[in-house]
Amino acid sequence: MGDVLAGIHSTWEFDSDSVLIRFERGIRTPKLFQVLGERRIPYEALSAVELAPGGKRGTVVLRAVPREGADPLLEAAAGQLKESSDPYRLVLPAERETLADYYATELRSALPEEAAKPAEHHLVAAPAAPQSFKAYDGKASFDGKVVAFRWFWTGASTAKWKAGDQFFPVAELEDVEWRSPEGLSGHLRLRPRGAEMLAEADQDPASVVFGLGYGPVYESLPFAASVLEAVRAAGPVRELESIRTPPAAPQPHRSDPADVAERIRHLGELHDAGLLTDDEFTAKKAELLAEL
């Protein structure tokens, strides 16, 4: 197609085999869009194209509908995104309806024969690692290979403190569950292969829980999508490699010095506030320094 269609909060640039969605960075633009920046959507990742009146008077909405399983971001979201945060919606002034209808027709003609079928693998790239965000009970980080949960003294349950900080290689995970922080019981939960999942996320060391101001959608959802993409990619490879070669001995995990320093500062604040004894502060500080 080779054309550009500019709307509210985003612009669609049409190529021969894909559409590049560029999101604005204005104050009124949803933060999720600002974090995503831009996304390239292959036409083979789409199942349908819709054109309908917008929610606001004087607007129309052009929406590309992705195939099931084609986009790790929407797979992780599991239908929990608000309409205003749907990256596949292009809101346009009503006077551009004729132009929007033209592009909708062109997009439909570019859909693959298997458009109605679920995708066999991800066709849209997830936000790239590294990713990190602060949950209510800990800090989650992902470097592309390992997911780490480091607990906060002020939020983590006793069960999580007893389990200690957690590290999950993606090859040992089978799924990722994201529950929006905008609803009840928001959390990010990992599902290790063969492990029993606990009923309560705040007691499960394989999860972090959200709260007011913790784990916002624009931080935790791209994180979940990035991990999910890595898990899906690692699964089949891991099975083949296990047949050919014995598993390698686990390598010791070394923490980011900046993160360790931040956690030691946090311990110092708790100590100064009288919430930790001298012995507790010294012991925990030694544990953190040992991670370097």
XYZ file of N, CA, C and O in Angstrom, residues 23 32-33 35-36 39 41 66 69-81 85-88 122 124-127 131 178 217-229:
180
model
N 3.125 5.174 17.868
C 2.312 5.813 18.897
C 2.892 7.173 19.281
O 4.118 7.330 19.367
N 0.620 3.187 28.112
C 1.007 1.935 27.481
C 1.491 2.197 26.064
O 2.503 1.634 25.626
N 0.800 3.060 25.323
C 1.211 3.385 23.961
C 2.585 4.048 23.953
O 3.419 3.769 23.099
N 4.997 3.666 26.068
C 6.028 2.667 26.358
C 6.274 1.777 25.142
O 7.422 1.446 24.822
N 5.214 1.406 24.431
C 5.357 0.550 23.260
C 6.117 1.257 22.146
O 6.874 0.629 21.412
N 5.025 -0.539 16.848
C 4.903 -1.992 16.687
C 4.639 -2.310 15.223
O 3.805 -1.665 14.588
N 3.096 -4.892 12.679
C 2.121 -5.972 12.668
C 2.060 -6.593 11.272
O 1.534 -5.982 10.332
N -6.267 -9.078 15.773
C -5.193 -10.072 15.649
C -5.703 -11.495 15.777
O -6.718 -11.755 16.436
N -3.299 -15.960 19.552
C -1.946 -16.462 19.726
C -0.888 -15.785 18.881
O 0.280 -16.169 18.934
N -1.278 -14.752 18.109
C -0.298 -14.102 17.236
C 0.527 -13.046 17.946
O 1.663 -12.776 17.567
N -0.051 -12.421 18.967
C 0.606 -11.302 19.641
C 0.779 -11.619 21.122
O -0.216 -11.748 21.843
N 2.017 -11.741 21.618
C 2.221 -12.059 23.041
C 1.671 -10.988 23.971
O 1.293 -11.292 25.106
N 1.605 -9.738 23.511
C 1.075 -8.678 24.365
C -0.404 -8.921 24.651
O -0.845 -8.853 25.802
N -1.188 -9.220 23.611
C -2.612 -9.458 23.814
C -2.873 -10.823 24.435
O -3.851 -11.001 25.165
N -1.985 -11.778 24.165
C -2.142 -13.082 24.821
C -1.965 -12.929 26.329
O -2.719 -13.499 27.119
N -0.967 -12.153 26.740
C -0.745 -11.923 28.170
C -1.892 -11.118 28.773
O -2.309 -11.361 29.906
N -2.419 -10.146 28.011
C -3.508 -9.300 28.518
C -4.787 -10.092 28.735
O -5.599 -9.755 29.615
N -5.004 -11.136 27.943
C -6.156 -12.032 28.111
C -7.473 -11.280 28.213
O -8.308 -11.563 29.082
N -7.660 -10.290 27.340
C -8.922 -9.572 27.299
C -9.133 -8.543 28.387
O -10.237 -8.004 28.539
N -8.095 -8.215 29.164
C -8.252 -7.303 30.291
C -7.944 -5.842 29.964
O -8.142 -4.966 30.805
N -7.458 -5.566 28.752
C -7.140 -4.192 28.397
C -8.409 -3.375 28.185
O -9.371 -3.844 27.576
N -6.946 1.521 25.626
C -5.552 1.083 25.633
C -5.290 -0.042 24.635
O -4.234 -0.666 24.677
N -6.241 -0.270 23.747
C -6.083 -1.315 22.734
C -5.169 -0.802 21.628
O -5.529 0.130 20.897
N -3.975 -1.374 21.463
C -3.026 -0.855 20.468
C -3.444 -1.120 19.025
O -2.807 -0.626 18.094
N -4.494 -1.900 18.821
C -4.960 -2.217 17.471
C -6.106 -1.313 17.017
O -6.687 -1.552 15.964
N 3.970 -16.980 17.811
C 3.863 -15.525 17.824
C 4.363 -14.942 16.506
O 5.421 -15.318 16.012
N 3.948 -11.372 16.091
C 4.245 -9.986 16.444
C 5.268 -10.004 17.573
O 5.136 -10.776 18.525
N 6.272 -9.168 17.493
C 7.329 -9.146 18.513
C 6.827 -8.524 19.810
O 6.088 -7.532 19.798
N 7.231 -9.108 20.921
C 6.923 -8.551 22.240
C 7.905 -7.426 22.548
O 8.965 -7.315 21.927
N 7.584 -6.554 23.512
C 8.568 -5.556 23.953
C 9.856 -6.263 24.380
O 9.819 -7.291 25.046
N 13.485 -5.908 31.049
C 12.259 -5.304 31.565
C 12.293 -5.367 33.091
O 12.863 -6.300 33.667
N -1.038 -12.896 33.917
C -1.095 -11.482 34.293
C -2.525 -11.114 34.636
O -3.450 -11.386 33.860
N -0.200 -1.010 34.458
C -0.360 -1.736 33.198
C 0.797 -1.473 32.242
O 1.344 -2.405 31.639
N 1.194 -0.215 32.105
C 2.213 0.122 31.115
C 3.597 -0.422 31.469
O 4.503 -0.427 30.630
N 3.783 -0.895 32.700
C 5.049 -1.520 33.084
C 4.928 -3.042 33.168
O 5.770 -3.768 32.657
N 3.881 -3.520 33.826
C 3.775 -4.963 34.076
C 3.303 -5.756 32.866
O 3.711 -6.915 32.692
N 2.460 -5.171 31.994
C 1.995 -5.924 30.830
C 3.107 -6.139 29.795
O 3.289 -7.264 29.317
N 3.884 -5.102 29.418
C 5.017 -5.368 28.521
C 6.003 -6.385 29.117
O 6.582 -7.197 28.393
N 6.182 -6.337 30.430
C 7.041 -7.306 31.119
C 6.485 -8.714 30.903
O 7.220 -9.631 30.510
N 5.187 -8.892 31.167
C 4.565 -10.208 31.022
C 4.671 -10.709 29.586
O 4.943 -11.892 29.348
N 4.463 -9.810 28.615
C 4.543 -10.200 27.205
C 5.953 -10.617 26.825
O 6.158 -11.589 26.081
N 6.947 -9.897 27.319
C 8.343 -10.209 27.025
C 8.717 -11.588 27.560
O 9.362 -12.395 26.874
N 8.286 -11.883 28.796
C 8.566 -13.191 29.394
C 7.814 -14.282 28.640
O 8.362 -15.353 28.345
N 6.537 -14.022 28.316
C 5.732 -15.019 27.625
C 6.338 -15.389 26.274
O 6.397 -16.565 25.898
N 6.798 -14.385 25.531
C 7.435 -14.659 24.242
C 8.654 -15.554 24.426
O 8.862 -16.515 23.672
